[in-house]
Amino acid sequence: MRKLALHWQILIGMVTGVLFAFLIINFDWGKQFVVDWIKPFGTIFINSLKLIAVPLILASLIKGVSDLKDISKLSKMGGRTIGMYILTTVIAVSIGLAIVNIIKPGNSIAEETRNQLVESYSADASSKIQAAEKQKEAGPLQALEDLVPSNIFAAASDNANMLQVIFFAIIFGVGLILIPIEKSESVKSFFDGFNEVILKLIDLIMLTAPYGVFALLAALVVEAPSADLFIALLWYALSVVLGLILMICLYLLIIWIFTKKSPKFFLNGIMPAQLLAFSTSSSAATLPVTMERVEEHLGVDSEVASFVLPIGATINMDGTSLYQAVAAVFIAQAFGMDLSLTAQLGIIVTATLASIGSAAVPGAGMVMLVIVLAQAGIPEAGLALIFAVDRPLDMCRTTVNVTGDACVSMIIAKSVDKLGKPHVKDWDDYYQKK
Ligand code: ASP
């Protein structure tokens, strides 16, 4: 029998996880059972993905940069990558603003519901506001300062410091290019082998993905807040989802125009990463799989993928920026505020910056939303309003974040002539040839 494609296996895991949770929740002991006996497997699955994120970035980026052979290639690719990332983010925010101004989801929310939501979630919201306070106090060059770690081991010991690890890997790679080849060769082949090991580990971890997502989604369903509040926020949630769908369509169009690859080709290649992004709500946890899919199934050369994707996972969050724009205006509408055009243009800037600053972990976009709200003069307490539906929207926006990175990697690869044929590695074959 032919083996079912990975994305189908993951999808089946997701659906059965949700169904299982709805079934078991009818028993008194159901919720506790899932929390005690199912959820830990989901956590183990996410942890195992996160576990290899830092070593993967180190190995693949050092290898990728040092393969470039000269520095001008690096700066050319770097400039294009950052440019594309900012462009797609600004487009995403603009789509979000257009939709929320057309649908006006905030106007349909009754005052009673608003008060109820603010009351039930104000405690949760205030912890997010506190987390954002620290960011707000930072000076204008703080982000630049944070880029350079004072200790690489300390930086590599915290998954939230991904940009610092990227910085180190890039300068290490540059150093490798600059030294004589007989000295650099052994270091390069070490990282080459290291990289292959990590890629193999990703394959192994992905064998458990269907079970991992089953556990993650089952836990999510049993721990979700009441459905009534969901319905009150339906129009808001639909506005975000509509924007995100449009963003995916835009990616497909861009890919088709610039690389002549069909939507089917792209979606088939990237879908397991998308499903994982949806299940984990974390671009960082999904990164190893995104890299593997983009290289092996979309034909992006590893030189490009290893540079573009880790940076994208940390700074390119189109889904998050779109969500921040919709959420900010929704809260303003719900509080009866009329946002001027200047305020909305300000949102384009702050939401772009806030999404760049958001960590690639669950819920980070909501923390940074506080900054967007503060800049636009919208009450921060409004965060409590959207709390109930934040997790499902986080799942959707993370999917778009990951898709956006993959799309940009293809465009960059095409622009530097590094987009080839997919080459799914058959490991047995690979070893026999060796
Ligand atoms: N969870 C998102 C990500 O990892 C960030 C966010 O909260 O929007 O990409």
Short mmCIF file of C-alpha atoms and ligand atoms in Angstrom, two decimals:
data_model
loop_
_atom_site.label_atom_id
_atom_site.label_comp_id
_atom_site.label_asym_id
_atom_site.label_seq_id
_atom_site.Cartn_x
_atom_site.Cartn_y
_atom_site.Cartn_z
CA MET A 1 0.00 0.00 0.00
CA ARG A 2 1.25 3.48 -0.81
CA LYS A 3 2.14 5.48 2.24
CA LEU A 4 -0.14 8.43 2.96
CA ALA A 5 1.56 11.81 2.35
CA LEU A 6 2.79 13.50 5.49
CA HIS A 7 0.34 16.40 5.33
CA TRP A 8 -2.57 13.97 5.21
CA GLN A 9 -1.23 12.10 8.21
CA ILE A 10 -0.87 15.36 10.15
CA LEU A 11 -4.33 16.48 9.09
CA ILE A 12 -5.84 13.21 10.27
CA GLY A 13 -3.98 13.65 13.58
CA MET A 14 -5.46 17.13 13.96
CA VAL A 15 -9.02 16.16 13.15
CA THR A 16 -9.03 13.07 15.37
CA GLY A 17 -7.49 15.15 18.18
CA VAL A 18 -10.35 17.65 18.01
CA LEU A 19 -13.02 14.94 17.73
CA PHE A 20 -11.52 12.97 20.58
CA ALA A 21 -11.52 16.07 22.80
CA PHE A 22 -15.17 16.88 22.04
CA LEU A 23 -16.08 13.31 22.87
CA ILE A 24 -14.14 12.92 26.08
CA ILE A 25 -15.11 16.31 27.47
CA ASN A 26 -18.61 14.90 28.03
CA PHE A 27 -17.26 12.82 30.89
CA ASP A 28 -16.52 14.45 34.25
CA TRP A 29 -13.01 13.11 34.25
CA GLY A 30 -12.42 13.87 30.55
CA LYS A 31 -10.69 17.24 30.79
CA GLN A 32 -8.32 16.14 33.55
CA PHE A 33 -7.52 12.97 31.65
CA VAL A 34 -6.47 14.93 28.58
CA VAL A 35 -4.43 17.40 30.66
CA ASP A 36 -2.66 14.64 32.57
CA TRP A 37 -2.21 11.95 29.93
CA ILE A 38 -2.44 13.49 26.45
CA LYS A 39 -1.18 17.06 26.68
CA PRO A 40 2.35 16.09 27.83
CA PHE A 41 2.92 14.30 24.50
CA GLY A 42 2.09 17.52 22.66
CA THR A 43 4.52 19.42 24.85
CA ILE A 44 7.22 16.81 24.26
CA PHE A 45 6.66 17.11 20.52
CA ILE A 46 7.00 20.92 20.55
CA ASN A 47 10.04 20.71 22.80
CA SER A 48 11.77 18.27 20.48
CA LEU A 49 11.29 20.70 17.59
CA LYS A 50 12.53 23.64 19.62
CA LEU A 51 15.45 21.55 20.78
CA ILE A 52 16.95 21.45 17.33
CA ALA A 53 16.14 25.04 16.30
CA VAL A 54 19.33 26.65 17.65
CA PRO A 55 21.75 23.94 16.47
CA LEU A 56 20.02 23.98 13.09
CA ILE A 57 20.40 27.74 12.68
CA LEU A 58 24.04 27.57 13.71
CA ALA A 59 24.97 24.70 11.44
CA SER A 60 22.96 25.66 8.39
CA LEU A 61 23.68 29.36 8.49
CA ILE A 62 27.41 28.94 9.02
CA LYS A 63 27.47 26.46 6.18
CA GLY A 64 25.21 28.64 4.01
CA VAL A 65 27.20 31.83 4.50
CA SER A 66 30.59 30.21 4.08
CA ASP A 67 29.42 28.53 0.86
CA LEU A 68 28.74 31.97 -0.61
CA LYS A 69 32.47 32.39 -1.27
CA ASP A 70 32.36 36.15 -1.42
CA ILE A 71 30.83 38.79 0.79
CA SER A 72 29.18 40.84 -1.95
CA LYS A 73 26.83 37.92 -2.64
CA LEU A 74 25.83 37.94 1.00
CA SER A 75 25.02 41.63 1.10
CA LYS A 76 23.07 41.40 -2.17
CA MET A 77 20.94 38.57 -0.82
CA GLY A 78 20.64 40.26 2.58
CA GLY A 79 19.39 43.52 1.10
CA ARG A 80 16.80 41.79 -1.09
CA THR A 81 15.60 39.59 1.75
CA ILE A 82 15.04 42.46 4.18
CA GLY A 83 13.41 44.52 1.41
CA MET A 84 10.98 41.72 0.53
CA TYR A 85 10.17 41.11 4.17
CA ILE A 86 9.31 44.73 4.85
CA LEU A 87 7.30 45.02 1.64
CA THR A 88 5.15 41.96 2.35
CA THR A 89 4.57 43.10 5.93
CA VAL A 90 3.40 46.56 4.86
CA ILE A 91 1.05 44.94 2.32
CA ALA A 92 -0.31 42.65 5.04
CA VAL A 93 -1.03 45.55 7.41
CA SER A 94 -2.74 47.48 4.62
CA ILE A 95 -4.96 44.50 3.75
CA GLY A 96 -5.86 44.19 7.44
CA LEU A 97 -6.76 47.87 7.70
CA ALA A 98 -8.85 47.77 4.54
CA ILE A 99 -10.84 44.76 5.73
CA VAL A 100 -11.49 46.02 9.25
CA ASN A 101 -12.66 49.37 7.88
CA ILE A 102 -15.02 47.71 5.44
CA ILE A 103 -16.48 45.03 7.73
CA LYS A 104 -16.40 47.19 10.89
CA PRO A 105 -16.63 44.19 13.25
CA GLY A 106 -16.32 46.41 16.34
CA ASN A 107 -19.59 48.19 15.64
CA SER A 108 -21.60 45.00 16.03
CA ILE A 109 -20.42 44.29 19.55
CA ALA A 110 -23.04 45.12 22.19
CA GLU A 111 -22.00 47.17 25.19
CA GLU A 112 -23.05 44.42 27.55
CA THR A 113 -20.85 41.87 25.77
CA ARG A 114 -17.99 44.31 25.75
CA ASN A 115 -18.17 44.80 29.51
CA GLN A 116 -18.48 41.07 30.07
CA LEU A 117 -15.39 40.37 27.97
CA VAL A 118 -13.34 43.12 29.59
CA GLU A 119 -14.31 41.82 33.01
CA SER A 120 -13.53 38.16 32.39
CA TYR A 121 -10.17 38.69 30.71
CA SER A 122 -8.77 41.79 32.38
CA ALA A 123 -6.42 39.74 34.59
CA ASP A 124 -4.97 37.86 31.59
CA ALA A 125 -4.69 41.07 29.62
CA SER A 126 -2.80 42.89 32.33
CA SER A 127 -0.03 40.28 32.31
CA LYS A 128 0.44 40.93 28.58
CA ILE A 129 0.41 44.68 29.18
CA GLN A 130 3.11 44.26 31.82
CA ALA A 131 5.25 42.23 29.45
CA ALA A 132 4.93 44.97 26.85
CA GLU A 133 5.80 47.72 29.34
CA LYS A 134 9.44 46.60 29.29
CA GLN A 135 9.56 46.89 25.51
CA LYS A 136 8.04 50.35 25.55
CA GLU A 137 10.68 51.71 27.89
CA ALA A 138 13.45 50.71 25.49
CA GLY A 139 15.41 53.40 23.60
CA PRO A 140 15.32 53.73 19.80
CA LEU A 141 18.49 51.70 19.24
CA GLN A 142 17.64 48.95 21.71
CA ALA A 143 16.84 46.45 18.95
CA LEU A 144 20.26 46.99 17.41
CA GLU A 145 21.92 46.67 20.78
CA ASP A 146 20.08 43.41 21.43
CA LEU A 147 21.34 41.97 18.18
CA VAL A 148 24.88 41.51 19.44
CA PRO A 149 25.21 38.94 22.21
CA SER A 150 27.90 39.36 24.85
CA ASN A 151 28.15 35.60 25.24
CA ILE A 152 27.30 33.13 22.51
CA PHE A 153 26.58 30.28 24.91
CA ALA A 154 24.18 32.44 26.89
CA ALA A 155 22.51 33.53 23.64
CA ALA A 156 22.23 29.96 22.38
CA SER A 157 20.73 28.82 25.66
CA ASP A 158 17.55 30.84 25.14
CA ASN A 159 15.29 30.18 22.16
CA ALA A 160 14.00 33.74 22.37
CA ASN A 161 17.47 34.99 21.40
CA MET A 162 17.33 33.61 17.90
CA LEU A 163 18.47 36.86 16.28
CA GLN A 164 21.63 36.87 18.40
CA VAL A 165 22.43 33.34 17.31
CA ILE A 166 21.81 34.36 13.69
CA PHE A 167 24.17 37.30 14.12
CA PHE A 168 26.90 35.06 15.49
CA ALA A 169 26.41 32.46 12.75
CA ILE A 170 26.65 35.12 10.03
CA ILE A 171 29.87 36.68 11.33
CA PHE A 172 31.35 33.23 11.91
CA GLY A 173 30.50 32.32 8.31
CA VAL A 174 32.03 35.58 7.09
CA GLY A 175 35.19 34.77 9.07
CA LEU A 176 35.31 31.37 7.37
CA ILE A 177 35.15 32.98 3.93
CA LEU A 178 38.01 35.30 4.79
CA ILE A 179 40.55 32.73 6.01
CA PRO A 180 42.69 30.54 3.72
CA ILE A 181 40.80 27.59 2.27
CA GLU A 182 43.10 24.92 3.75
CA LYS A 183 42.25 26.26 7.22
CA SER A 184 38.52 26.65 6.66
CA GLU A 185 37.93 23.33 4.95
CA SER A 186 37.79 21.12 8.03
CA VAL A 187 35.56 23.56 9.93
CA LYS A 188 33.19 23.71 6.99
CA SER A 189 32.99 19.98 6.60
CA PHE A 190 32.28 19.67 10.31
CA PHE A 191 29.27 21.99 10.05
CA ASP A 192 28.25 20.25 6.86
CA GLY A 193 28.05 16.91 8.65
CA PHE A 194 26.44 18.51 11.68
CA ASN A 195 23.78 19.97 9.40
CA GLU A 196 23.02 16.56 7.87
CA VAL A 197 22.57 15.07 11.33
CA ILE A 198 20.11 17.77 12.31
CA LEU A 199 18.15 17.30 9.08
CA LYS A 200 17.95 13.60 9.83
CA LEU A 201 16.67 14.36 13.32
CA ILE A 202 13.92 16.48 11.79
CA ASP A 203 12.88 13.49 9.68
CA LEU A 204 12.72 11.35 12.78
CA ILE A 205 10.75 13.89 14.79
CA MET A 206 8.32 14.34 11.91
CA LEU A 207 7.49 10.64 12.07
CA THR A 208 5.76 11.44 15.35
CA ALA A 209 4.07 14.61 14.06
CA PRO A 210 0.59 13.10 13.56
CA TYR A 211 0.55 11.96 17.20
CA GLY A 212 2.07 15.24 18.40
CA VAL A 213 -0.60 17.37 16.74
CA PHE A 214 -3.33 15.00 17.99
CA ALA A 215 -2.20 15.73 21.55
CA LEU A 216 -1.77 19.46 20.97
CA LEU A 217 -5.21 19.98 19.50
CA ALA A 218 -6.99 17.73 22.00
CA ALA A 219 -5.46 19.76 24.85
CA LEU A 220 -6.38 23.01 23.16
CA VAL A 221 -10.03 22.03 22.80
CA VAL A 222 -10.51 20.88 26.39
CA GLU A 223 -8.87 24.02 27.74
CA ALA A 224 -10.70 26.49 25.46
CA PRO A 225 -12.96 29.16 26.97
CA SER A 226 -16.74 29.02 26.54
CA ALA A 227 -18.19 29.08 23.05
CA ASP A 228 -20.54 32.03 23.78
CA LEU A 229 -17.67 34.48 23.88
CA PHE A 230 -16.35 33.05 20.65
CA ILE A 231 -19.60 33.89 18.94
CA ALA A 232 -19.59 37.47 20.22
CA LEU A 233 -16.23 37.91 18.55
CA LEU A 234 -17.18 36.09 15.39
CA TRP A 235 -17.03 39.09 13.05
CA TYR A 236 -13.69 40.18 14.40
CA ALA A 237 -12.26 36.67 14.03
CA LEU A 238 -13.71 36.36 10.53
CA SER A 239 -12.12 39.66 9.52
CA VAL A 240 -8.70 38.44 10.62
CA VAL A 241 -9.17 35.08 8.90
CA LEU A 242 -10.38 36.71 5.69
CA GLY A 243 -7.29 38.93 5.64
CA LEU A 244 -5.05 35.94 6.22
CA ILE A 245 -6.66 34.00 3.39
CA LEU A 246 -6.13 36.96 1.07
CA MET A 247 -2.49 37.04 2.11
CA ILE A 248 -2.06 33.37 1.18
CA CYS A 249 -3.69 34.04 -2.20
CA LEU A 250 -1.26 36.91 -2.69
CA TYR A 251 1.72 34.63 -1.98
CA LEU A 252 0.44 32.10 -4.49
CA LEU A 253 0.09 34.85 -7.08
CA ILE A 254 3.57 36.24 -6.41
CA ILE A 255 5.08 32.78 -6.69
CA TRP A 256 3.24 32.05 -9.88
CA ILE A 257 4.28 35.36 -11.45
CA PHE A 258 7.92 35.27 -10.43
CA THR A 259 8.79 31.58 -10.46
CA LYS A 260 6.08 30.09 -12.69
CA LYS A 261 5.38 27.47 -10.03
CA SER A 262 1.75 26.46 -9.57
CA PRO A 263 -0.18 26.97 -6.32
CA LYS A 264 -0.51 23.18 -6.09
CA PHE A 265 3.24 22.70 -6.24
CA PHE A 266 3.84 25.29 -3.54
CA LEU A 267 1.07 24.15 -1.21
CA ASN A 268 1.96 20.47 -1.55
CA GLY A 269 5.53 21.28 -0.66
CA ILE A 270 4.92 23.56 2.28
CA MET A 271 1.74 22.09 3.78
CA PRO A 272 3.30 19.98 6.54
CA ALA A 273 5.07 23.11 7.81
CA GLN A 274 1.80 25.06 7.62
CA LEU A 275 -0.09 22.39 9.57
CA LEU A 276 2.64 22.34 12.17
CA ALA A 277 2.60 26.12 12.45
CA PHE A 278 -1.17 25.89 12.96
CA SER A 279 -0.83 23.22 15.66
CA THR A 280 2.09 24.78 17.56
CA SER A 281 1.41 28.53 17.08
CA SER A 282 5.14 29.03 16.92
CA SER A 283 7.19 29.95 13.86
CA ALA A 284 10.37 29.14 15.80
CA ALA A 285 9.24 25.61 16.62
CA THR A 286 8.19 25.12 13.00
CA LEU A 287 11.45 26.47 11.55
CA PRO A 288 13.29 23.12 11.23
CA VAL A 289 10.42 21.67 9.23
CA THR A 290 9.99 24.83 7.14
CA MET A 291 13.65 24.64 6.16
CA GLU A 292 13.49 21.00 5.26
CA ARG A 293 10.34 21.40 3.15
CA VAL A 294 11.57 24.50 1.35
CA GLU A 295 14.89 22.91 0.44
CA GLU A 296 13.76 19.42 -0.43
CA HIS A 297 10.24 19.99 -1.75
CA LEU A 298 10.30 23.49 -3.21
CA GLY A 299 13.79 23.33 -4.69
CA VAL A 300 15.27 26.33 -2.90
CA ASP A 301 19.04 25.97 -2.63
CA SER A 302 20.25 25.45 0.93
CA GLU A 303 22.50 28.50 0.58
CA VAL A 304 19.39 30.66 0.26
CA ALA A 305 17.04 28.76 2.58
CA SER A 306 19.51 28.66 5.45
CA PHE A 307 19.92 32.42 5.26
CA VAL A 308 16.41 33.63 4.44
CA LEU A 309 14.28 31.33 6.63
CA PRO A 310 15.83 31.72 10.11
CA ILE A 311 15.79 35.49 9.68
CA GLY A 312 12.22 35.32 8.37
CA ALA A 313 11.02 33.22 11.29
CA THR A 314 12.13 35.95 13.66
CA ILE A 315 11.38 39.16 11.81
CA ASN A 316 8.91 38.46 9.00
CA MET A 317 5.45 38.03 10.45
CA ASP A 318 2.88 39.08 7.89
CA GLY A 319 0.06 37.24 9.63
CA THR A 320 0.90 38.86 12.94
CA SER A 321 1.08 42.37 11.52
CA LEU A 322 -2.24 41.91 9.72
CA TYR A 323 -3.84 40.66 12.92
CA GLN A 324 -2.42 43.59 14.90
CA ALA A 325 -3.92 46.08 12.47
CA VAL A 326 -7.35 44.44 12.55
CA ALA A 327 -7.29 44.03 16.34
CA ALA A 328 -6.26 47.63 17.00
CA VAL A 329 -9.01 49.10 14.85
CA PHE A 330 -11.56 46.56 16.15
CA ILE A 331 -10.86 47.61 19.75
CA ALA A 332 -11.13 51.27 18.79
CA GLN A 333 -14.48 50.58 17.09
CA ALA A 334 -15.75 48.61 20.07
CA PHE A 335 -14.95 51.53 22.37
CA GLY A 336 -16.72 53.90 19.99
CA MET A 337 -13.53 55.69 18.92
CA ASP A 338 -13.17 57.09 15.43
CA LEU A 339 -9.63 56.64 14.15
CA SER A 340 -8.37 59.38 11.85
CA LEU A 341 -6.47 58.60 8.67
CA THR A 342 -3.23 59.73 10.30
CA ALA A 343 -3.83 57.35 13.20
CA GLN A 344 -4.40 54.52 10.74
CA LEU A 345 -1.26 55.36 8.80
CA GLY A 346 0.57 55.33 12.13
CA ILE A 347 -0.76 51.80 12.65
CA ILE A 348 0.93 50.72 9.40
CA VAL A 349 4.27 51.81 10.81
CA THR A 350 3.83 50.52 14.35
CA ALA A 351 2.27 47.21 13.33
CA THR A 352 5.15 46.61 10.90
CA LEU A 353 7.70 47.31 13.61
CA ALA A 354 5.75 45.44 16.27
CA SER A 355 5.54 42.33 14.12
CA ILE A 356 9.29 42.48 13.50
CA GLY A 357 9.80 42.71 17.25
CA SER A 358 7.39 39.87 18.10
CA ALA A 359 9.09 36.68 19.20
CA ALA A 360 8.24 33.58 17.18
CA VAL A 361 6.36 31.96 20.05
CA PRO A 362 2.66 31.55 20.93
CA GLY A 363 0.90 34.75 21.94
CA ALA A 364 3.84 37.07 21.22
CA GLY A 365 1.87 39.08 18.68
CA MET A 366 -0.63 40.02 21.36
CA VAL A 367 2.07 41.35 23.67
CA MET A 368 3.38 43.61 20.92
CA LEU A 369 -0.16 44.69 20.09
CA VAL A 370 -0.04 46.70 23.30
CA ILE A 371 2.54 48.96 21.67
CA VAL A 372 0.39 49.46 18.58
CA LEU A 373 -2.56 50.36 20.80
CA ALA A 374 -0.52 52.78 22.90
CA GLN A 375 0.83 54.60 19.85
CA ALA A 376 -2.63 55.00 18.36
CA GLY A 377 -4.13 56.15 21.68
CA ILE A 378 -6.47 53.14 21.93
CA PRO A 379 -7.22 51.88 25.49
CA GLU A 380 -4.92 48.98 26.35
CA ALA A 381 -7.66 47.43 28.45
CA GLY A 382 -9.20 46.55 25.09
CA LEU A 383 -6.79 43.63 24.97
CA ALA A 384 -9.16 41.83 27.31
CA LEU A 385 -11.80 42.14 24.62
CA ILE A 386 -10.02 39.93 22.13
CA PHE A 387 -8.44 37.47 24.53
CA ALA A 388 -11.03 34.72 24.14
CA VAL A 389 -10.27 34.15 20.47
CA ASP A 390 -6.59 34.90 20.51
CA ARG A 391 -5.34 31.34 20.47
CA PRO A 392 -7.24 30.20 17.38
CA LEU A 393 -6.21 33.39 15.61
CA ASP A 394 -2.62 32.84 16.71
CA MET A 395 -2.74 29.44 15.04
CA CYS A 396 -3.97 30.99 11.80
CA ARG A 397 -1.57 33.92 11.78
CA THR A 398 1.42 31.70 12.53
CA THR A 399 0.48 29.61 9.49
CA VAL A 400 0.62 32.76 7.36
CA ASN A 401 3.90 33.86 8.95
CA VAL A 402 5.52 30.59 7.94
CA THR A 403 3.98 30.64 4.45
CA GLY A 404 5.28 34.19 3.92
CA ASP A 405 8.82 33.14 4.80
CA ALA A 406 8.66 30.22 2.39
CA CYS A 407 7.30 32.44 -0.37
CA VAL A 408 10.06 35.03 0.06
CA SER A 409 12.71 32.30 0.10
CA MET A 410 11.50 31.11 -3.31
CA ILE A 411 11.53 34.62 -4.76
CA ILE A 412 15.02 35.34 -3.44
CA ALA A 413 16.25 31.96 -4.70
CA LYS A 414 14.84 32.75 -8.13
CA SER A 415 16.44 36.18 -8.15
CA VAL A 416 19.91 34.78 -7.47
CA ASP A 417 19.41 31.79 -9.75
CA LYS A 418 19.28 29.26 -6.96
CA LEU A 419 15.82 27.80 -7.49
CA GLY A 420 16.15 24.24 -8.72
CA LYS A 421 14.18 21.03 -8.77
CA PRO A 422 12.85 19.50 -5.55
CA HIS A 423 15.17 16.78 -4.31
CA VAL A 424 13.51 14.75 -1.61
CA LYS A 425 16.30 12.88 0.07
CA ASP A 426 15.97 9.19 0.07
CA TRP A 427 18.33 8.35 2.84
CA ASP A 428 18.90 4.69 2.01
CA ASP A 429 19.77 5.66 -1.50
CA TYR A 430 22.02 8.38 -0.22
CA TYR A 431 24.03 6.06 1.99
CA GLN A 432 24.32 3.33 -0.61
CA LYS A 433 25.86 5.76 -3.05
CA LYS A 434 28.39 6.95 -0.49
N1 ASP B 1 2.78 32.90 17.25
C1 ASP B 1 3.29 33.75 16.21
C2 ASP B 1 4.51 33.11 15.56
O1 ASP B 1 5.20 32.34 16.17
C3 ASP B 1 3.62 35.12 16.70
C4 ASP B 1 2.35 35.78 17.15
O2 ASP B 1 1.96 35.62 18.31
O3 ASP B 1 1.70 36.42 16.32
O4 ASP B 1 4.79 33.37 14.42
#
